[in-house]
Tab-separated table of C-alpha atoms in Angstrom:
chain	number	residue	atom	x	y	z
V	1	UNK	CA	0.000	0.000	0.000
V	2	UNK	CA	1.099	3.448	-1.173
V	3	UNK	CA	1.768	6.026	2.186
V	4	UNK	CA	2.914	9.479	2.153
V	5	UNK	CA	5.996	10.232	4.413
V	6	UNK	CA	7.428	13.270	5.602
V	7	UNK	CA	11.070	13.157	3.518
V	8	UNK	CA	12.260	16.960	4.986
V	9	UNK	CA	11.316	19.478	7.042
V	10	UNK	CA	12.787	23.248	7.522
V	11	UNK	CA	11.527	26.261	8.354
V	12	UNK	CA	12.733	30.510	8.446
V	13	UNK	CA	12.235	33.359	10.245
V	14	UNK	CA	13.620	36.940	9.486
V	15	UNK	CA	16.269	37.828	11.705
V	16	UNK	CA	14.151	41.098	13.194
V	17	UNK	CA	13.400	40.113	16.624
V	18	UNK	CA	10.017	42.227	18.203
V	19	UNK	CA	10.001	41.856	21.856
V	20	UNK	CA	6.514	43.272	23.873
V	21	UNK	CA	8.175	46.305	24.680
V	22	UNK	CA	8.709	47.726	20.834
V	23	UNK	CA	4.911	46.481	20.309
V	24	UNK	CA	4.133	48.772	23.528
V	25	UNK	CA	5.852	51.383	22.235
V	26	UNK	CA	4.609	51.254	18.835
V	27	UNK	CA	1.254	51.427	20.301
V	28	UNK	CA	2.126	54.359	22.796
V	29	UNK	CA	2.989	56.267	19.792
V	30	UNK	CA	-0.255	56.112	17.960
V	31	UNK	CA	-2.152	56.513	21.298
V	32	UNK	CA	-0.380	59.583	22.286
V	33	UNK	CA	-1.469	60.832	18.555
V	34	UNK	CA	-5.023	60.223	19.912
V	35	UNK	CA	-4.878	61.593	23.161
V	36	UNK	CA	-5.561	58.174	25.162
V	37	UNK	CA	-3.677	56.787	27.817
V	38	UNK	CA	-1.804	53.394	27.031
V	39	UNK	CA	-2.172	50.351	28.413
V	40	UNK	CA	0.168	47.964	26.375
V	41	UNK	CA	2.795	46.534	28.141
V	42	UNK	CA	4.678	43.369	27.802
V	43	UNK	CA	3.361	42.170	30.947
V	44	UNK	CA	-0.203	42.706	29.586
V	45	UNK	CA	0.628	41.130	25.593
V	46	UNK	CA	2.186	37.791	28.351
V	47	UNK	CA	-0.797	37.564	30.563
V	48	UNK	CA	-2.986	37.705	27.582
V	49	UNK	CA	-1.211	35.776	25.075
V	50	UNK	CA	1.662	33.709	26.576
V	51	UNK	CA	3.657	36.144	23.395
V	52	UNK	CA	7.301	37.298	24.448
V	53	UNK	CA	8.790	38.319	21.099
V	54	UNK	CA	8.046	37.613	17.871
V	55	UNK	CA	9.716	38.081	14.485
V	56	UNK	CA	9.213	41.011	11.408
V	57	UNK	CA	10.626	41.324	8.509
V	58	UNK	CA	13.211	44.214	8.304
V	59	UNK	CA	11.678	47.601	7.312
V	60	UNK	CA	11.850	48.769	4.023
V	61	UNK	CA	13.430	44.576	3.052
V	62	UNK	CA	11.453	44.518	-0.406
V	63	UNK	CA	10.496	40.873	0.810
V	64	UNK	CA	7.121	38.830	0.125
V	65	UNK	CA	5.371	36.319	1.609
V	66	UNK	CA	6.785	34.376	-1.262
V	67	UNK	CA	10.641	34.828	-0.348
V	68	UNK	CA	10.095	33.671	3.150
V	69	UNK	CA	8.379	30.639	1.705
V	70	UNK	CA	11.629	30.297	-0.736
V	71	UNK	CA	13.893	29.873	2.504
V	72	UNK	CA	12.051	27.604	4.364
V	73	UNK	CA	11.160	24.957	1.157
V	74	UNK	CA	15.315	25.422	0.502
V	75	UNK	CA	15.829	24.001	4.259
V	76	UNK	CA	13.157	21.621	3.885
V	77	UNK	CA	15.021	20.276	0.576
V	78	UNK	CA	17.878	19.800	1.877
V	79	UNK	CA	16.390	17.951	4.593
V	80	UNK	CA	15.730	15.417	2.362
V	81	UNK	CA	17.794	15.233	0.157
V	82	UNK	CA	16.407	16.677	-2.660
V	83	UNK	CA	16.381	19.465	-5.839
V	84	UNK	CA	13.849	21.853	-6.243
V	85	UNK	CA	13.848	20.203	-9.967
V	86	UNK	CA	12.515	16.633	-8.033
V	87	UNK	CA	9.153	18.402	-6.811
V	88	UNK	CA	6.018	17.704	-9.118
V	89	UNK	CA	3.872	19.831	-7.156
V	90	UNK	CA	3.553	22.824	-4.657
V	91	UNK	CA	0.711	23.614	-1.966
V	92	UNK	CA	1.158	26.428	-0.451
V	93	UNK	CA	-0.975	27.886	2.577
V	94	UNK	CA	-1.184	31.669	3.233
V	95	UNK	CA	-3.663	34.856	4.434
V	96	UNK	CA	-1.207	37.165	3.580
V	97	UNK	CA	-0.124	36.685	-0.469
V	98	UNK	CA	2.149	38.525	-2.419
V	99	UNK	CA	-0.841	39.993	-4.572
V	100	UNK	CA	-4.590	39.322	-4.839
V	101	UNK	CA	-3.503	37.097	-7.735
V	102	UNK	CA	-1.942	35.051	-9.123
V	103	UNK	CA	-1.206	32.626	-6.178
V	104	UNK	CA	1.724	32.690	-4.113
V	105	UNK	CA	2.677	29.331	-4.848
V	106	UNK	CA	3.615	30.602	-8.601
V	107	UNK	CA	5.955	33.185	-7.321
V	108	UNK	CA	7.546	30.496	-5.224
V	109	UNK	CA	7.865	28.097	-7.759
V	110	UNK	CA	9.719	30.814	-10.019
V	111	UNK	CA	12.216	31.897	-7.289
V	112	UNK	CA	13.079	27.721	-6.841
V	113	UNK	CA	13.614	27.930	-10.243
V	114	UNK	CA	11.635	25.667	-11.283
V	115	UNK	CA	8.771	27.037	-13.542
V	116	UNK	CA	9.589	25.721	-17.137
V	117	UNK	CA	9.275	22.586	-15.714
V	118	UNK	CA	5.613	23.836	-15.101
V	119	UNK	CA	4.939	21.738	-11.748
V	120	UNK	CA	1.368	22.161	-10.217
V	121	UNK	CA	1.047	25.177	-7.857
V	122	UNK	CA	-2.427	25.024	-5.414
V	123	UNK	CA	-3.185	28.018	-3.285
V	124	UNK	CA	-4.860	26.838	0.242
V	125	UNK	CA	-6.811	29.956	1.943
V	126	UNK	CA	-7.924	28.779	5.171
V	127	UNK	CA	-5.811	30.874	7.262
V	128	UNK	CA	-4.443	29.280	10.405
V	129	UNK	CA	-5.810	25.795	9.370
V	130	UNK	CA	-3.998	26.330	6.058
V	131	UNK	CA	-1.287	23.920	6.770
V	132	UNK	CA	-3.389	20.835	7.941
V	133	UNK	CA	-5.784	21.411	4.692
V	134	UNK	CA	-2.906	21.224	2.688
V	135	UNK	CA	-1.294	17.819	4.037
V	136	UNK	CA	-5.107	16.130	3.840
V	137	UNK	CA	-4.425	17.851	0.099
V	138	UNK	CA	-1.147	16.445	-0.430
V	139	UNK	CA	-1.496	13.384	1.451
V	140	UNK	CA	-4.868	12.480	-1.016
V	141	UNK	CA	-1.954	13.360	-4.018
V	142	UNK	CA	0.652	10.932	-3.060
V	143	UNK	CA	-1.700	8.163	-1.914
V	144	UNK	CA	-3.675	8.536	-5.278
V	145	UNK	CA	0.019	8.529	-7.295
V	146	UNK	CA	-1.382	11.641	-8.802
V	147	UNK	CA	2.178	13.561	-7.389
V	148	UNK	CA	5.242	11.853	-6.138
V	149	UNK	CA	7.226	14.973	-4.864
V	150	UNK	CA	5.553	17.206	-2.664
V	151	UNK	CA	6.503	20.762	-1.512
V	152	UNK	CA	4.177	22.237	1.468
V	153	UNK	CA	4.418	25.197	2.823
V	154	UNK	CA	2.997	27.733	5.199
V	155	UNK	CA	4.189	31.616	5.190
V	156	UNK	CA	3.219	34.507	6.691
V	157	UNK	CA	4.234	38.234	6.312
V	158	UNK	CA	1.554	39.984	8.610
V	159	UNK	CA	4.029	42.709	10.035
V	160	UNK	CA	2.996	44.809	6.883
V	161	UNK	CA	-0.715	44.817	7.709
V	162	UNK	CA	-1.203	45.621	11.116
V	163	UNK	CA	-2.785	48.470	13.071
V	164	UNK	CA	-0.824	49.496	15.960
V	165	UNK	CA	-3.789	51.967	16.881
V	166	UNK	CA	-5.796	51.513	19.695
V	167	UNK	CA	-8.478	50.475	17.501
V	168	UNK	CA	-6.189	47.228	16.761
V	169	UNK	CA	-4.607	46.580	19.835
V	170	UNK	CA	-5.649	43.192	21.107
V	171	UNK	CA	-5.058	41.955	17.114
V	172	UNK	CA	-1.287	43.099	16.085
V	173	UNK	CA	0.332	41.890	19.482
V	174	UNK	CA	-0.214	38.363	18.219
V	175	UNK	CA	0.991	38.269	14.908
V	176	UNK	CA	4.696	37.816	14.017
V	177	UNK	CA	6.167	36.779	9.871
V	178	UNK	CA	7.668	33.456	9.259
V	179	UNK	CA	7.799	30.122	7.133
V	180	UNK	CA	7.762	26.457	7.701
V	181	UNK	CA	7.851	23.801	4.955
V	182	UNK	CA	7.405	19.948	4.610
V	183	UNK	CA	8.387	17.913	1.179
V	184	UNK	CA	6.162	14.569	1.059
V	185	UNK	CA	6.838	11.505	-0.765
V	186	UNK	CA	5.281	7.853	-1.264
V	187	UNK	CA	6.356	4.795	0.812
V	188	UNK	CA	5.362	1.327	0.733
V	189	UNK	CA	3.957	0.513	3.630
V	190	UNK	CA	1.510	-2.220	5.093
V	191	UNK	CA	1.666	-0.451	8.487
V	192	UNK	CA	-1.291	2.062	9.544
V	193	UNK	CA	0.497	3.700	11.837
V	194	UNK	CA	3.537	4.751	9.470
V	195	UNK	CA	3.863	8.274	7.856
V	196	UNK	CA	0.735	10.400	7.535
V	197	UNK	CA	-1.604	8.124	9.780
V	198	UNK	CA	-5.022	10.716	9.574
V	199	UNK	CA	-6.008	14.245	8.617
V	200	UNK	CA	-9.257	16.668	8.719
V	201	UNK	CA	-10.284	19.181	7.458
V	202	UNK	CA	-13.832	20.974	8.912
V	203	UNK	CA	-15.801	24.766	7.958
V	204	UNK	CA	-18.613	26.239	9.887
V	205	UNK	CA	-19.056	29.340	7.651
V	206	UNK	CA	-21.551	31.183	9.947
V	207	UNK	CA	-18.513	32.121	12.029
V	208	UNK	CA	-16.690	33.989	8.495
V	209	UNK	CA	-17.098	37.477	9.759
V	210	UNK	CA	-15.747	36.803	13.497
V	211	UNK	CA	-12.440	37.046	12.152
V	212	UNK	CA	-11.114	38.693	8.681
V	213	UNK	CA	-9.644	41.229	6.886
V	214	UNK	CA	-11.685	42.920	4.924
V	215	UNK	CA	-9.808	45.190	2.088
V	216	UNK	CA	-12.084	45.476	-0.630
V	217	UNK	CA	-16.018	44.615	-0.946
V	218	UNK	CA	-16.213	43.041	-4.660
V	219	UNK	CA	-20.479	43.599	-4.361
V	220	UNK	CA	-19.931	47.143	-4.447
V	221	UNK	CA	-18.641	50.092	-7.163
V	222	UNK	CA	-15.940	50.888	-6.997
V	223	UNK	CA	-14.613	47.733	-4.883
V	224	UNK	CA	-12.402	50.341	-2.907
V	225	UNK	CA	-14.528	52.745	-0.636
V	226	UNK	CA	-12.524	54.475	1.547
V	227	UNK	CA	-9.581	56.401	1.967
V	228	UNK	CA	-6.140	54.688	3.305
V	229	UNK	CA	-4.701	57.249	4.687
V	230	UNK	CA	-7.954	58.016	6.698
V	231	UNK	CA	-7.760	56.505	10.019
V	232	UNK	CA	-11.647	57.199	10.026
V	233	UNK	CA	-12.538	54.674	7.094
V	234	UNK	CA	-9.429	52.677	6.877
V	235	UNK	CA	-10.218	49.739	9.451
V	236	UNK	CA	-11.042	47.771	6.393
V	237	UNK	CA	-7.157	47.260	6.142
V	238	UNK	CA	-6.590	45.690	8.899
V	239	UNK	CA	-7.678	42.278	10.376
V	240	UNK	CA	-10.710	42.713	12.869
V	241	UNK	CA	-11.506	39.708	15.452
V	242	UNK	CA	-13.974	39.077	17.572
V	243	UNK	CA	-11.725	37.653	20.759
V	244	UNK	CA	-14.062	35.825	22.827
V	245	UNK	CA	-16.246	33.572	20.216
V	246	UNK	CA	-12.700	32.683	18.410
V	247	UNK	CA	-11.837	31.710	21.734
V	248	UNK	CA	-14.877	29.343	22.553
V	249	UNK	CA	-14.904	28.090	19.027
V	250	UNK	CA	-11.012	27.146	18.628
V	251	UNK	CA	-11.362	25.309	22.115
V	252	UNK	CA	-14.743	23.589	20.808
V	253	UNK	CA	-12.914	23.134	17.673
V	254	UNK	CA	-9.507	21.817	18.641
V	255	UNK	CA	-10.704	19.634	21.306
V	256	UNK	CA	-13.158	17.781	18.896
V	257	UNK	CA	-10.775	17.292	16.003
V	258	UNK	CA	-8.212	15.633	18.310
V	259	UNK	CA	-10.385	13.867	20.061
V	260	UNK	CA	-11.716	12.222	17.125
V	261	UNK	CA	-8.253	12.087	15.349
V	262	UNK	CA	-7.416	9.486	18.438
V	263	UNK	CA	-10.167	8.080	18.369
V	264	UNK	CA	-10.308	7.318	14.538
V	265	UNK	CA	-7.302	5.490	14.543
V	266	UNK	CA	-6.958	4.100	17.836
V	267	UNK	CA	-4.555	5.500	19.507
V	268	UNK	CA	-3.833	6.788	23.027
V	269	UNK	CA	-1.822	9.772	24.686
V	270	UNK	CA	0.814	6.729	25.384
V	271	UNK	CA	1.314	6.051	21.360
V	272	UNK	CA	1.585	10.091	20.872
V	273	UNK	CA	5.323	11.602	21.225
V	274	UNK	CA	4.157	15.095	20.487
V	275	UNK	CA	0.998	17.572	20.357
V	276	UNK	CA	1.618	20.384	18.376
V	277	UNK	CA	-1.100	22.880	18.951
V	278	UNK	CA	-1.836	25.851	16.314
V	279	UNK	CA	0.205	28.586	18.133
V	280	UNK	CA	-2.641	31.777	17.894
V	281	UNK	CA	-2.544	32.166	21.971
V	282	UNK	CA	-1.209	30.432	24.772
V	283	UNK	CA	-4.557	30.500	27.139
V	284	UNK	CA	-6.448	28.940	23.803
V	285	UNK	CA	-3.643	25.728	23.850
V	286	UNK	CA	-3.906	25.424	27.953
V	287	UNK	CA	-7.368	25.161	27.423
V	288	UNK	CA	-6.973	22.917	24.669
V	289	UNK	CA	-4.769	20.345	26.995
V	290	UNK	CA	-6.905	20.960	30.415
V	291	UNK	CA	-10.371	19.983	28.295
V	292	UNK	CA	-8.926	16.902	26.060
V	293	UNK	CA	-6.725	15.722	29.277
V	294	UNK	CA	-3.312	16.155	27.421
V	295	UNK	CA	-0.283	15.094	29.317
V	296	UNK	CA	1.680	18.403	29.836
V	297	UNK	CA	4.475	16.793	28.551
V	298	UNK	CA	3.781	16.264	25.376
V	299	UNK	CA	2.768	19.506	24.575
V	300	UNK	CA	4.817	21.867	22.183
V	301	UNK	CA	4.318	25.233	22.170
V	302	UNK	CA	6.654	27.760	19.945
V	303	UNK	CA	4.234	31.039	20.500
V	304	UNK	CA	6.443	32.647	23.190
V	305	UNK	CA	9.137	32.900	20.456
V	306	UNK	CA	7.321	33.455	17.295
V	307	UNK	CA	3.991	34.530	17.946
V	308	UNK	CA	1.194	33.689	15.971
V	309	UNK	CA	2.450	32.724	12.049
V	310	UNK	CA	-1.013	31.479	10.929
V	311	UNK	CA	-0.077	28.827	8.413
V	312	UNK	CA	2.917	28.518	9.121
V	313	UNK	CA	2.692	27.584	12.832
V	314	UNK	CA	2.833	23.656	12.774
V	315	UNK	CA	6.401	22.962	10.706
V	316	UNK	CA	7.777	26.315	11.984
V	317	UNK	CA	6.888	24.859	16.128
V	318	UNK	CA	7.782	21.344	15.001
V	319	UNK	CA	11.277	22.994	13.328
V	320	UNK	CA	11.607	24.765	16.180
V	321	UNK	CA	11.823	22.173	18.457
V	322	UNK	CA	13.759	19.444	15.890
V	323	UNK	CA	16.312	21.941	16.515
V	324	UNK	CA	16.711	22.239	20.324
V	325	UNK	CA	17.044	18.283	20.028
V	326	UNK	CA	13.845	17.653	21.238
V	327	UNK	CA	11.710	16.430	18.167
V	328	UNK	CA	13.546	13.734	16.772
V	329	UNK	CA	12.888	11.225	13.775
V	330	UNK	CA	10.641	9.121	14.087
V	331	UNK	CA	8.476	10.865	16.948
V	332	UNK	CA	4.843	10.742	16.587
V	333	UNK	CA	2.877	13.922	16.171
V	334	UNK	CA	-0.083	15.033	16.628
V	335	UNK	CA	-1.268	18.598	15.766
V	336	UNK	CA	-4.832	20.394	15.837
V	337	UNK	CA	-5.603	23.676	14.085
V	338	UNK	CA	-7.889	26.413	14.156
V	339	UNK	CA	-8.415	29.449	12.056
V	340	UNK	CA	-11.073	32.154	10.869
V	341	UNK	CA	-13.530	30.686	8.214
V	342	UNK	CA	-14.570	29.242	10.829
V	343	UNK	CA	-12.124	26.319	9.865
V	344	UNK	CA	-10.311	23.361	11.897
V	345	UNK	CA	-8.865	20.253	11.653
V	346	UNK	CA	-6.477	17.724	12.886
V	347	UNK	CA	-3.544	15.288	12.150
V	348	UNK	CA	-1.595	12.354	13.087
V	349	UNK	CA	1.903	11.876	11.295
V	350	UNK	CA	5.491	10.377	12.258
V	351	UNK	CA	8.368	12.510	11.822
């Protein structure tokens, strides 16, 4: 029987580190421009987020989504093994493209070098649950023989888009830019729990508008109604969230989709090496583990270092951690996802 393995893994982050404090002070500007008093501080972005520093491209870089993605798929084929020229196809998962189109994954496919060999290139835009779509996607591929080489990616350049007003405060102390990348393969393998062992992939629409970015409103003429430099009709630009039902609906949502993911194929918290939450706040993950009775253990968190990289969060925490010599080979993960849409899912898959 045909299984899809995980042949490499890498991931990248710019070198820019953002600790609370800058956010604070970024913020303190803009609320001193608006006469308010501010209350950002790094021991208010912790308490409320478990977020210490995160990561931003340099100002004035000229970098895209795209190029972070191109660093991260160059670590992850190396990992194993491989030339850009061996990949047959590229998902890549993103919120924050290089333009409204064409799709990211073109751009990255050009900067590999690899676009006369004109490999498939699939856009996945379900936000933080990008990544976990886009293995179900690729793991479907390989299993099907459809694609043998497999380039997945999640990137995210959010430092560009986010309002350090008042008016977005309890949305840009989360966000931080970075890339993490997995290249999948076939294996022959009469063993269930080998390579990718389960995936899915789950939408409750009615919960679209509790967290988005707006930009543009294609039912209307023109598509672009308001001024950007006008702080008074500009909030379109900038994501808007509404805290406290993402909060109920990623812990309904994460706890189900593991649940059933061990359930589905069997397994127990002793057969698991590793959970791998999606890292969009600490207090959503520790209610995550305290609901589904998670051994504290085996949780992996990367937040505190990164903050919250949407797509990108599962290989980039999993990297993260490969790298401190704790994720090893061979380990058996499990990660859980949630994202705006609404959208979740879940995944079992040895390293």
């Amino acid at each position: 029987m045909i299984r899809t393995k995980i042949l490499g893994l890498g991931s990248y982050v710019p070198d820019r580190v953002v600790k609370n404090e800058e956010i604070a002070f970024l913020n303190d500007q803009h609320v001193r421009q608006e006469t308010q008093q501010s209350e950002t501080t790094d021991e208010w972005i912790q308490r409320r987020t478990g977020i210490t520093e995160r990561r931003y491209v340099p100002n004035e870089s000229g970098l895209a989504t795209s190029d972070l993605a191109l660093q991260a798929s160059k670590r992850a084929l190396l990992d194993a093994n491989l030339e850009p020229q061996d990949i047959d196809c590229i998902i890549l998962g993103t919120l924050s493209p290089d333009l409204h189109f064409p799709g990211t994954a073109v751009f990255l496919q050009d900067k590999l070098g690899i676009a006369s060999r004109g490999c498939a290139c699939f856009d996945i835009r379900q936000q933080c649950s990008g990544f976990v779509y886009g293995l179900q996607m690729a793991d479907a591929f390989i299993r099907t023989g459809m694609y043998k080489r497999i380039l997945l990616v999640g990137a995210e350049l959010h430092s560009h888009s986010l309002d350090f007003t008042t008016r977005g405060r309890d949305v840009m102390i989360l966000f931080g830019d970075g890339a993490g990348a997995m290249v999948l393969g076939p294996m022959e393998s009469d063993d269930p729990k080998s390579g990718v062992m389960y995936t899915s992939a789950h939408a409750d629409g009615s919960g679209a508008m509790s967290l988005y970015l707006k930009i543009f409103d294609i039912a209307k003429l023109p598509y672009l109604q308001y001024d950007p430099r006008n702080r008074e009709e500009n909030q379109p630009m900038y994501p808007y969230m509404d805290g406290k039902r993402v909060f109920l609906n990623a812990v309904r949502g994460m706890v189900m989709s593991t649940n059933t993911a061990l359930e589905k194929t069997g397994l127990t918290w002793d057969d698991i090496n590793w959970f791998v939450p999606h890292q969009a706040n600490l207090r959503i993950n520790e209610k995550v583990a305290e609901v589904a009775k998670i051994p504290p253990e085996k949780i992996l968190n990367s937040i505190q270092f990164y903050g919250n990289t949407t797509a990108a969060t599962v290989p980039l925490t999993i990297d993260h951690w490969r790298q401190q010599g704790k994720v090893k080979r061979g380990d058996r993960i499990l990660s859980s996802v949630f994202g705006s849409g609404f959208t979740w899912g879940a995944t079992i898959f040895t390293l």
